Coordinates of N, CA and C and ligand atoms in Angstrom, one line a residue:
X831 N 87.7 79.9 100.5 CA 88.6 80.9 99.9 C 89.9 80.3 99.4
X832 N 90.4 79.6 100.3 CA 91.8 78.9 99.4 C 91.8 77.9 98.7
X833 N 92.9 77.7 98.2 CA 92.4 76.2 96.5 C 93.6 75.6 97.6
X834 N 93.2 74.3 96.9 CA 94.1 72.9 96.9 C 94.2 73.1 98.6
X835 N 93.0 73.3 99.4 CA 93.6 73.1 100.6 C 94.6 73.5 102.1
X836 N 94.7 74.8 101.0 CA 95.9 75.4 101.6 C 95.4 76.3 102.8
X837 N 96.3 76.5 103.8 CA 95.6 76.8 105.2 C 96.4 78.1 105.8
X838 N 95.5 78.6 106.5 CA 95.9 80.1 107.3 C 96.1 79.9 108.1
X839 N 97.4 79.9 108.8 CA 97.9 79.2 110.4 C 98.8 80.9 110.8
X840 N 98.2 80.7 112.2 CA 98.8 82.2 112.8 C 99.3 81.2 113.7
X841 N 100.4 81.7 114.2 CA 101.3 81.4 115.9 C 101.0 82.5 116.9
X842 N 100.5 82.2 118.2 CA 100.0 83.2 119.0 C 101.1 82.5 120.4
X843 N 101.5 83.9 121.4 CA 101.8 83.2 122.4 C 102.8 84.5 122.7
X844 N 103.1 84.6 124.1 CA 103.9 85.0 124.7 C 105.2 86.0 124.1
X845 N 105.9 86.1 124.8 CA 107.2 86.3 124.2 C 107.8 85.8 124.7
X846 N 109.5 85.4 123.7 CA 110.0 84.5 123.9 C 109.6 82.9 123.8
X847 N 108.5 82.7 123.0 CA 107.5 81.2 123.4 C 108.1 80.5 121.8
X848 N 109.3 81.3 121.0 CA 109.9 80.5 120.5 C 109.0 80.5 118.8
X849 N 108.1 81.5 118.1 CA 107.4 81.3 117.3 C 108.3 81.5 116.0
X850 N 108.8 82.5 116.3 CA 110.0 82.5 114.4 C 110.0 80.9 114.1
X851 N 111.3 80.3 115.1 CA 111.9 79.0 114.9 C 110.7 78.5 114.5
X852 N 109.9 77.7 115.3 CA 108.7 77.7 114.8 C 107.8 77.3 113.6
X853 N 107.9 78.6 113.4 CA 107.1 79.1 111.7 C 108.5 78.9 110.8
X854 N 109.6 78.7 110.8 CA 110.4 78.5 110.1 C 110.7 77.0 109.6
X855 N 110.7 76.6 111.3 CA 110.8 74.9 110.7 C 109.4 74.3 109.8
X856 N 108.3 74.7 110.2 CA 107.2 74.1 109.6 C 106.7 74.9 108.0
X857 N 107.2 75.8 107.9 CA 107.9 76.3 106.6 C 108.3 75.6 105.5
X858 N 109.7 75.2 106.2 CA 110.2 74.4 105.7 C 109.7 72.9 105.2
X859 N 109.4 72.2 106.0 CA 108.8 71.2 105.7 C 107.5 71.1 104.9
X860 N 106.7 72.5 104.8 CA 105.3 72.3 104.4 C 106.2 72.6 102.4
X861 N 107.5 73.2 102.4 CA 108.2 73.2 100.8 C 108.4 72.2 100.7
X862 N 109.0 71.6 101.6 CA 109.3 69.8 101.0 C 108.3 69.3 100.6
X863 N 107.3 69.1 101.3 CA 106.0 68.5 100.8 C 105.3 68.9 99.4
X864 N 106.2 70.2 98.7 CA 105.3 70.5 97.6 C 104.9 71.7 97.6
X865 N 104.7 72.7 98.7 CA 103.6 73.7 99.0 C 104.1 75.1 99.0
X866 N 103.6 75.8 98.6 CA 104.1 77.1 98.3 C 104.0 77.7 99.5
X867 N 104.8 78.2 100.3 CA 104.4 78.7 101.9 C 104.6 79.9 101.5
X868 N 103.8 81.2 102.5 CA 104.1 82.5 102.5 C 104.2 82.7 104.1
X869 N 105.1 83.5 104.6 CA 106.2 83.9 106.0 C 105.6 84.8 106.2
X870 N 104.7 85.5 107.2 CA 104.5 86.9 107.7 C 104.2 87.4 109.4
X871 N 104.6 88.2 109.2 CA 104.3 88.5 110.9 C 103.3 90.2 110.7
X872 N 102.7 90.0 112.5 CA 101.8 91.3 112.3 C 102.9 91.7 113.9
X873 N 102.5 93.1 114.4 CA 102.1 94.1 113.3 C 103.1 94.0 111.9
X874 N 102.9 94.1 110.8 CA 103.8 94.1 109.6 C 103.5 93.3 108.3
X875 N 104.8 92.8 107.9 CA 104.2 92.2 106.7 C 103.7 92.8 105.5
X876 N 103.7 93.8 105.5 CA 104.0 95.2 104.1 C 104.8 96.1 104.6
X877 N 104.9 96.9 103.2 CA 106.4 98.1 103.5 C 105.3 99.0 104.7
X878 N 104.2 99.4 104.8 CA 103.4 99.6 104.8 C 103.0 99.5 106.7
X879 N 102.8 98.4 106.6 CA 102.5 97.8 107.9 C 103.9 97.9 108.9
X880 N 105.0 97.6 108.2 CA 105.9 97.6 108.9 C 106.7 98.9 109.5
X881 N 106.1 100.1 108.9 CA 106.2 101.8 109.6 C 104.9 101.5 110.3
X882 N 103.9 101.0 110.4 CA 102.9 101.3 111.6 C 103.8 100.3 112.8
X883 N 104.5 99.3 112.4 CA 104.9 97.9 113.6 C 105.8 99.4 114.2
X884 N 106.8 100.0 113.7 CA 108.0 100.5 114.3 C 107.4 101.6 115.0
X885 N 105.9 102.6 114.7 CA 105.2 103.3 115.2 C 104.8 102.9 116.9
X886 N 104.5 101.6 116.5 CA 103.3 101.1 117.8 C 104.2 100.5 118.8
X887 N 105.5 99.9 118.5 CA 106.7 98.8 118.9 C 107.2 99.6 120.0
X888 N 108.0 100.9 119.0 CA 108.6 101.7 119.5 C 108.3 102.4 121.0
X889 N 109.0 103.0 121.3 CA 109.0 104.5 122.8 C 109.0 103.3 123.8
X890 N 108.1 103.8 124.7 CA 107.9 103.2 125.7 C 106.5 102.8 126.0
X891 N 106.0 102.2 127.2 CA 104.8 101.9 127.5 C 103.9 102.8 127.9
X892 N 102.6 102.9 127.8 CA 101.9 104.4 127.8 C 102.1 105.3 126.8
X893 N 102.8 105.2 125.8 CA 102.6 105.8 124.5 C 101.5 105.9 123.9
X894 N 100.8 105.1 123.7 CA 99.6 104.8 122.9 C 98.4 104.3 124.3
X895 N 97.4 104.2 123.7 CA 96.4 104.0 124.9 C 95.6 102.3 124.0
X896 N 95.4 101.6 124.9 CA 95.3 100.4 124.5 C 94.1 100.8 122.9
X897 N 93.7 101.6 123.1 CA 92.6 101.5 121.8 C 93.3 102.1 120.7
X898 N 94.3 103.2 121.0 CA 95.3 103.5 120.0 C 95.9 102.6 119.1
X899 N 96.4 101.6 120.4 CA 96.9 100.4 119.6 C 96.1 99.2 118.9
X900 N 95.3 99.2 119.4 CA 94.5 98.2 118.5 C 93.6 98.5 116.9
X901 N 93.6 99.9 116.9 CA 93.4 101.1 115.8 C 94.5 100.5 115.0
X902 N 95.8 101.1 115.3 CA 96.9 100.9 114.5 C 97.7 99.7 114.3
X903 N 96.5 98.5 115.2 CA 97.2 97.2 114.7 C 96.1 96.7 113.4
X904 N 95.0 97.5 113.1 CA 93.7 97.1 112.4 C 94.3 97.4 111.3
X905 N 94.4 98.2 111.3 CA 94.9 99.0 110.2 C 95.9 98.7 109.6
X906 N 96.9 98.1 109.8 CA 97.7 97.4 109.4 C 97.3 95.8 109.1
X907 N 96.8 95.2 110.1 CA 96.5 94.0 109.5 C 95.4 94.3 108.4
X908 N 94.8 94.9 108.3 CA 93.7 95.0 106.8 C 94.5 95.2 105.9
X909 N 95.1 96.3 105.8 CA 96.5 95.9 104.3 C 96.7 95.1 104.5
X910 N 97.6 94.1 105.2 CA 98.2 93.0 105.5 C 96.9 91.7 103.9
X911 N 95.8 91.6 104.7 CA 95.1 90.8 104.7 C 94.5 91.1 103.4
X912 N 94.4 91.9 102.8 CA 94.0 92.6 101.9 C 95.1 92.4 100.9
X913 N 95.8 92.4 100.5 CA 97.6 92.5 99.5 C 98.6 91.2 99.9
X914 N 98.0 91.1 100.8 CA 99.0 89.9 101.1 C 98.6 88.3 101.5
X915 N 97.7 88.4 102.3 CA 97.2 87.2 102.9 C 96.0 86.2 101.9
X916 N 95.3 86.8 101.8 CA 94.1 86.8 101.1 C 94.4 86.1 99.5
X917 N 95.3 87.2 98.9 CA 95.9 86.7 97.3 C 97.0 85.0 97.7
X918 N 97.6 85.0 98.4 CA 97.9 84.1 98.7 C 96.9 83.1 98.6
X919 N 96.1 83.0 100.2 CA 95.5 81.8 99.7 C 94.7 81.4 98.9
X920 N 94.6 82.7 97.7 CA 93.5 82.1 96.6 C 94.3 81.5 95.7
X921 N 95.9 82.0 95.7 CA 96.2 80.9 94.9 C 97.3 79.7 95.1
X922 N 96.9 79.4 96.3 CA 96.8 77.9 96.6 C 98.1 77.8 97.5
X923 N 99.0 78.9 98.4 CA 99.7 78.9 99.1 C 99.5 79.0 100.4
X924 N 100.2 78.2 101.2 CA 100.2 78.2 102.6 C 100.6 79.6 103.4
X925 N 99.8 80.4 104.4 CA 100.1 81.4 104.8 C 100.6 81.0 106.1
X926 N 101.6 81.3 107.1 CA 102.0 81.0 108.5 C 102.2 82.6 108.9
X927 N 101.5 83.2 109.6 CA 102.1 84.2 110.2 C 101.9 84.5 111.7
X928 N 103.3 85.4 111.8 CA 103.7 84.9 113.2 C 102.5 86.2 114.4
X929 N 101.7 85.7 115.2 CA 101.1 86.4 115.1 C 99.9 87.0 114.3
X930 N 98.2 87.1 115.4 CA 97.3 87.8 114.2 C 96.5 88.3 115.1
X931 N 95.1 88.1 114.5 CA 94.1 88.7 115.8 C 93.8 88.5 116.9
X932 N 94.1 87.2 117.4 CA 94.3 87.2 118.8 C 95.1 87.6 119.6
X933 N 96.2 88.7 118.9 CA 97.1 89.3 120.0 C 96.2 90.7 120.1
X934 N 95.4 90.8 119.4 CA 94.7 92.6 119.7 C 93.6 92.3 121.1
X935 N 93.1 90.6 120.5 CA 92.2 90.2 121.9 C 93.4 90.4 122.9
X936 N 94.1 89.5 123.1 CA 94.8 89.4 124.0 C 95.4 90.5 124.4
X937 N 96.1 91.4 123.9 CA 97.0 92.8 124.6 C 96.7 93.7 124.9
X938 N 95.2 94.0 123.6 CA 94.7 95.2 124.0 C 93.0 95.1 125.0
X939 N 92.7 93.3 124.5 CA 91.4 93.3 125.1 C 92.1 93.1 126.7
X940 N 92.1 91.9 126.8 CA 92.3 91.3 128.3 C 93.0 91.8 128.7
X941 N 94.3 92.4 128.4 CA 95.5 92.9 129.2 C 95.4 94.3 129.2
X942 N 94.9 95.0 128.3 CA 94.9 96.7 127.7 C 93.7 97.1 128.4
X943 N 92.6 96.3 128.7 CA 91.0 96.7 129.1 C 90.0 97.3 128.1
X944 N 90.4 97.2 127.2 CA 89.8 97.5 125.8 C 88.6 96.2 125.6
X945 N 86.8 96.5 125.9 CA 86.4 95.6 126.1 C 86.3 94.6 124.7
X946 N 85.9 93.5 125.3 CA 86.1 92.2 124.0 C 84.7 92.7 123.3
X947 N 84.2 93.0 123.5 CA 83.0 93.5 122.4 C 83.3 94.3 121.3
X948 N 84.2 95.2 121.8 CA 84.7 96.4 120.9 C 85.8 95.9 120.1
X949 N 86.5 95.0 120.5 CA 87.7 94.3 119.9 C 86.8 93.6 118.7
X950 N 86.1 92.7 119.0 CA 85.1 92.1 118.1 C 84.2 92.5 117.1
X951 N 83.8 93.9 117.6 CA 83.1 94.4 116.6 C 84.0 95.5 115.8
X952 N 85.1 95.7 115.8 CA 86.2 96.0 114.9 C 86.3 94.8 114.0
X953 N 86.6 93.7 114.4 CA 87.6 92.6 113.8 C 86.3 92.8 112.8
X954 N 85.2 92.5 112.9 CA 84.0 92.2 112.5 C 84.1 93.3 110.9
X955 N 84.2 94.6 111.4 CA 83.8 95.8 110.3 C 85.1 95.6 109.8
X956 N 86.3 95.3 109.9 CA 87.8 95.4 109.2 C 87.6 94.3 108.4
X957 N 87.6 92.9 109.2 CA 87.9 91.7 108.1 C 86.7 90.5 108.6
X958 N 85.4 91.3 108.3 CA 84.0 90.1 108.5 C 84.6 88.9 109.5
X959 N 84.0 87.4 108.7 CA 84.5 86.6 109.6 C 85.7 86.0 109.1
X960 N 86.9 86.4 108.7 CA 88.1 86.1 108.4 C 88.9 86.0 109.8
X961 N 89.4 84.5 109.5 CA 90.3 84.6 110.8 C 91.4 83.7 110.4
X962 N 92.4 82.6 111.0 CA 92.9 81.3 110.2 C 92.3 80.5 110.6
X963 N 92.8 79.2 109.8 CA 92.0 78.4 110.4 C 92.6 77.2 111.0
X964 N 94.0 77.5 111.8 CA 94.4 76.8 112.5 C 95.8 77.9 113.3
X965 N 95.2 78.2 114.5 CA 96.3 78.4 115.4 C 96.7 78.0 116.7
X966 N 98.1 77.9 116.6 CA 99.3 77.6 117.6 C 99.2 78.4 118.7
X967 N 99.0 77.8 119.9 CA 99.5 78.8 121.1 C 100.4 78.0 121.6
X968 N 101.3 79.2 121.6 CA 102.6 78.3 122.1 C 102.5 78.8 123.9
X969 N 102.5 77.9 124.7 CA 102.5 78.4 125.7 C 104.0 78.2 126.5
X970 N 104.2 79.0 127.4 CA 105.4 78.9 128.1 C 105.1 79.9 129.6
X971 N 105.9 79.6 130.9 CA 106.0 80.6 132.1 C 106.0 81.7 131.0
X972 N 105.9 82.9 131.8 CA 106.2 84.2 131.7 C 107.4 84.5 132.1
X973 N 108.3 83.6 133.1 CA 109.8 83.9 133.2 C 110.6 83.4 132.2
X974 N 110.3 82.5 132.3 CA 111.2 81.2 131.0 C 111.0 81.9 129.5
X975 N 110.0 82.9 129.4 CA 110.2 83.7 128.2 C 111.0 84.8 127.9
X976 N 110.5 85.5 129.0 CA 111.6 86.4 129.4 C 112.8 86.7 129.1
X977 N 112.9 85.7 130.1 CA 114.4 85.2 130.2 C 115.3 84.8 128.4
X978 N 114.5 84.4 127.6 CA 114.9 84.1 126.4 C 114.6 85.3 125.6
X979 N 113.7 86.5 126.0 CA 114.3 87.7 125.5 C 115.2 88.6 125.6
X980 N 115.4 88.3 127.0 CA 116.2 89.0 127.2 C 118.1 88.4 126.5
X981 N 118.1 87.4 126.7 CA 119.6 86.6 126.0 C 120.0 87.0 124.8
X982 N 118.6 87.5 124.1 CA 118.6 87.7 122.6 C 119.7 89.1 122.1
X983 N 119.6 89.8 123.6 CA 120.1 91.0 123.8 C 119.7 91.8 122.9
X984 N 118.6 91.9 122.0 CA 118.2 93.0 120.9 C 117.1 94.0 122.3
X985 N 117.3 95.2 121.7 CA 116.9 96.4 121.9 C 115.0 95.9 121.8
X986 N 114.6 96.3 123.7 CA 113.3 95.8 124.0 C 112.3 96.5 123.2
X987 N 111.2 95.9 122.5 CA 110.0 97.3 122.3 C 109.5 97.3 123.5
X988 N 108.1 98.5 123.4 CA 107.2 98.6 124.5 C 106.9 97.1 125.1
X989 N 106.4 96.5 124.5 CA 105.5 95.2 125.1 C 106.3 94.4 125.9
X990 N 107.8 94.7 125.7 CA 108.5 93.5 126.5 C 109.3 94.4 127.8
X991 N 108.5 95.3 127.8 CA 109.3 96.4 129.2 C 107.6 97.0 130.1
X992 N 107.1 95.5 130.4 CA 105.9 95.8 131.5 C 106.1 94.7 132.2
X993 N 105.5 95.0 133.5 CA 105.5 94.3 134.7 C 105.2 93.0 134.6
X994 N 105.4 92.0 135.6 CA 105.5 90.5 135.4 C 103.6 90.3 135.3
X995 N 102.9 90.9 136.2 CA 101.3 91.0 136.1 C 101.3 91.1 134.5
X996 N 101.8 91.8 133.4 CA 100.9 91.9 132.3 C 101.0 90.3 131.7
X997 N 102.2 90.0 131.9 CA 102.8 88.6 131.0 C 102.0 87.4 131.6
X998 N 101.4 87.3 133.2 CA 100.7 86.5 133.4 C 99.3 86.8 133.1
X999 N 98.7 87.7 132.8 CA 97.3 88.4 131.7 C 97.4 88.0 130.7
X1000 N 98.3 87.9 129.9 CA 98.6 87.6 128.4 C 98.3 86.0 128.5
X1001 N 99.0 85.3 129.4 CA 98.8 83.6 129.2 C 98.0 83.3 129.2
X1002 N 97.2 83.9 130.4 CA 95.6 83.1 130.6 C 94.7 83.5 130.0
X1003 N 94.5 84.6 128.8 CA 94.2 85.5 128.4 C 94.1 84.1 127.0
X1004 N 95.3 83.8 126.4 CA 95.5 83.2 125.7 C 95.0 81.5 125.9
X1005 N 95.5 81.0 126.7 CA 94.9 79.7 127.2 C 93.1 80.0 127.1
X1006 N 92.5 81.3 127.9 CA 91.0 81.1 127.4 C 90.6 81.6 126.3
X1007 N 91.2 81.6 125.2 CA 90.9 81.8 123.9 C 90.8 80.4 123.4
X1008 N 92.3 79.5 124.0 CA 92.4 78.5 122.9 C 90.9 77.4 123.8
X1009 N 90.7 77.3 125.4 CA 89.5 76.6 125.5 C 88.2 76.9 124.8
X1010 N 88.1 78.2 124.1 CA 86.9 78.7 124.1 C 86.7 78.3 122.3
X1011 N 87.8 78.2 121.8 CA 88.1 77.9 120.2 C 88.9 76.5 120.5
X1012 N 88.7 75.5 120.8 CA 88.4 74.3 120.5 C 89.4 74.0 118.8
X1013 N 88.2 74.3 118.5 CA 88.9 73.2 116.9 C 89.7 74.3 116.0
X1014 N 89.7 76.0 116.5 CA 90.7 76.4 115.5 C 92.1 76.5 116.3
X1015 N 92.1 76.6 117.6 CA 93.2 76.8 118.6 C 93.8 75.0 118.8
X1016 N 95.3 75.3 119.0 CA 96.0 73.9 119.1 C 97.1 74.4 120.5
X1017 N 96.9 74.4 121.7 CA 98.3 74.7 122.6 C 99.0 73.9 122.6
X1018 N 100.7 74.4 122.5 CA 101.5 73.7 122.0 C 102.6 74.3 123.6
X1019 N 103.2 72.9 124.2 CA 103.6 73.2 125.1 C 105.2 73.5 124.6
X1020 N 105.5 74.9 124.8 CA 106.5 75.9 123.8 C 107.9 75.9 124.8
X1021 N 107.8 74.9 126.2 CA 109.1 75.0 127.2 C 109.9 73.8 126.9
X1022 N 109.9 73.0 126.0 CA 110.4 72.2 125.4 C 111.3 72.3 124.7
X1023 N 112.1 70.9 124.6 CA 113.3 71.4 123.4 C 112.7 71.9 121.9
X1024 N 113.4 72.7 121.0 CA 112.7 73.0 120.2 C 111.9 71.9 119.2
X1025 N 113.1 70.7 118.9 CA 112.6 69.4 118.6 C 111.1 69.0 118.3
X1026 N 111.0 69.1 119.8 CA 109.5 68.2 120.7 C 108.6 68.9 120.5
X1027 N 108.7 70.4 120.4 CA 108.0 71.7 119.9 C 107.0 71.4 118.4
X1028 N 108.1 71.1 117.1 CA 107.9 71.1 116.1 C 107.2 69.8 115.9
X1029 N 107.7 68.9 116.3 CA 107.5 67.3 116.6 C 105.4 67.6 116.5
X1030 N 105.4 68.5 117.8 CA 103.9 68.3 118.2 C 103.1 69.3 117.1
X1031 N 103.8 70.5 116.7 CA 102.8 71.3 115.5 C 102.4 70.4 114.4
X1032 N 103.7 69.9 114.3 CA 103.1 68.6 112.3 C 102.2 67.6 112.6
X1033 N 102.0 67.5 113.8 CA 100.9 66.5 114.4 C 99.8 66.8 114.1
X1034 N 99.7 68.2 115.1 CA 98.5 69.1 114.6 C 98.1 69.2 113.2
X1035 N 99.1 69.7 112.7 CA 99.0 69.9 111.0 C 98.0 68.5 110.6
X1036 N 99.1 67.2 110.8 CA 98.7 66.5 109.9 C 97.2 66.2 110.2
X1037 N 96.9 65.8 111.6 CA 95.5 65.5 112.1 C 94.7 66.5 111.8
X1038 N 94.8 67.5 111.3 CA 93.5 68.5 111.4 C 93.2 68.9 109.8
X1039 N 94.7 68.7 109.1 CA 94.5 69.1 107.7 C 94.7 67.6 106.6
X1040 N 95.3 66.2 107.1 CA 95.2 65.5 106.5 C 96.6 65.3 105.2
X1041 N 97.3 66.3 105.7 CA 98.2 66.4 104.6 C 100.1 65.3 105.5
X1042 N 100.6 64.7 104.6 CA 101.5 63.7 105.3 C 102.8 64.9 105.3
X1043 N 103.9 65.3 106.1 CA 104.5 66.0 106.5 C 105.9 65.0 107.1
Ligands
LIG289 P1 106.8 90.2 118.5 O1 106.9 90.3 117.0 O2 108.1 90.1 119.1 O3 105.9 89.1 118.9 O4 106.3 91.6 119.0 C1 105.1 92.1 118.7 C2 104.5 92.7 119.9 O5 103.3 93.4 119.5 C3 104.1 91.7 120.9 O6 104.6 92.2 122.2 C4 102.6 91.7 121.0 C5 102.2 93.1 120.4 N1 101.0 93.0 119.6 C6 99.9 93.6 120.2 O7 99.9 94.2 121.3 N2 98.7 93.6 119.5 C7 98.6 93.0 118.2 O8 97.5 93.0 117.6 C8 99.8 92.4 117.7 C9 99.7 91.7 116.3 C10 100.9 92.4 118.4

């Protein structure tokens, strides 16, 4: 689907595991090199998407029922992917977005109890077998994330006002995604100075895509 190479990299992980910075520095560097990057996060990333993000984000926990939410994250990433993602890589730009399908596995499957079948056979009827084809899990404690959301001092959504149990569901949740996906998953140890962080993603990049960074 994409020209000249150009690749679909989601950042998955935690909160607080540090993905903006992230997707910004390697942004950056993938424009030095020449390459037209496009910046997006889910839920969002259209005018569109971004009243479902403030929908689903918003209240409190128990607002929506794990399949609620995985409904209104579909549906949003299909515009997304459809108007945004898609036209991109056909013509020949790099997509980074922060966040993708493996947070609907992860929050609403493993952690929400929404079984992985039904997660799958959504992803399946929304966006066939479209997925990227290189993602980041940035892993970090569930405190040490925390803890870095909370400093941020911005106003919590739902997902960052649940018990310490969900945040450790989410990790392992995520770690058996990236054992189970081998060659599209890369964990990236995200408790690091931010440096050592980026240091190890262009690694990835370069060794898996071949491009000099
Ligand atoms: P973030 O932009 O700070 O990462 O916040 C997005 C929140 O939405 C995060 O807590 C994870 C959650 N989320 C889901 O539960 N399911 C999804 O499919 C996506 C994309 C995000």
């Amino acid at each position: 689907m994409s020209q000249s190479g150009a690749k679909f990299i989601s950042f998955e992980g935690g909160e607080g595991a540090g993905k903006t910075t992230q997707i910004k520095c390697l942004g950056e560097a993938l424009r030095h090199a020449g390459h037209e990057v496009v910046v997006t996060r889910e839920p969002g990333g259209t005018p569109d998407a971004e009243i479902v993000r403030d929908i689903v984000l918003g209240g409190e926990p128990g607002r929506w029922s794990a399949i609620e939410e995985m409904l209104l994250m579909y549906t949003a990433r299909s515009q997304l992917v459809r108007t945004v993602i898609k036209p991109a890589l056909e013509r020949g730009a790099w997509v980074l977005s922060d966040r993708f399908a493996d947070s609907t596995m992860v929050y609403q499957g493993f952690a929400g109890g929404v079984p992985m079948a039904e997660v799958r056979a959504l992803h399946k009827l929304v966006l066939g077998n479209f997925n990227p084809d290189i993602t980041f899990v940035m892993d970090i404690a569930p405190d040490s994330g925390m803890e870095r959301v909370h400093s941020r001092a911005e106003v919590l959504n739902q997902f960052e006002k649940r018990e310490a149990q969900f945040y450790e569901d989410t990790r392992n949740a995520y770690l058996d995604i990236a054992k189970a996906e081998p060659t599209r998953c890369a964990v990236i140890n995200a408790a690091q100075k931010s440096q050592l962080v980026a240091r190890d993603i262009m690694q990835v990049i370069q060794e898996r895509t071949g491009i000099t960074l």
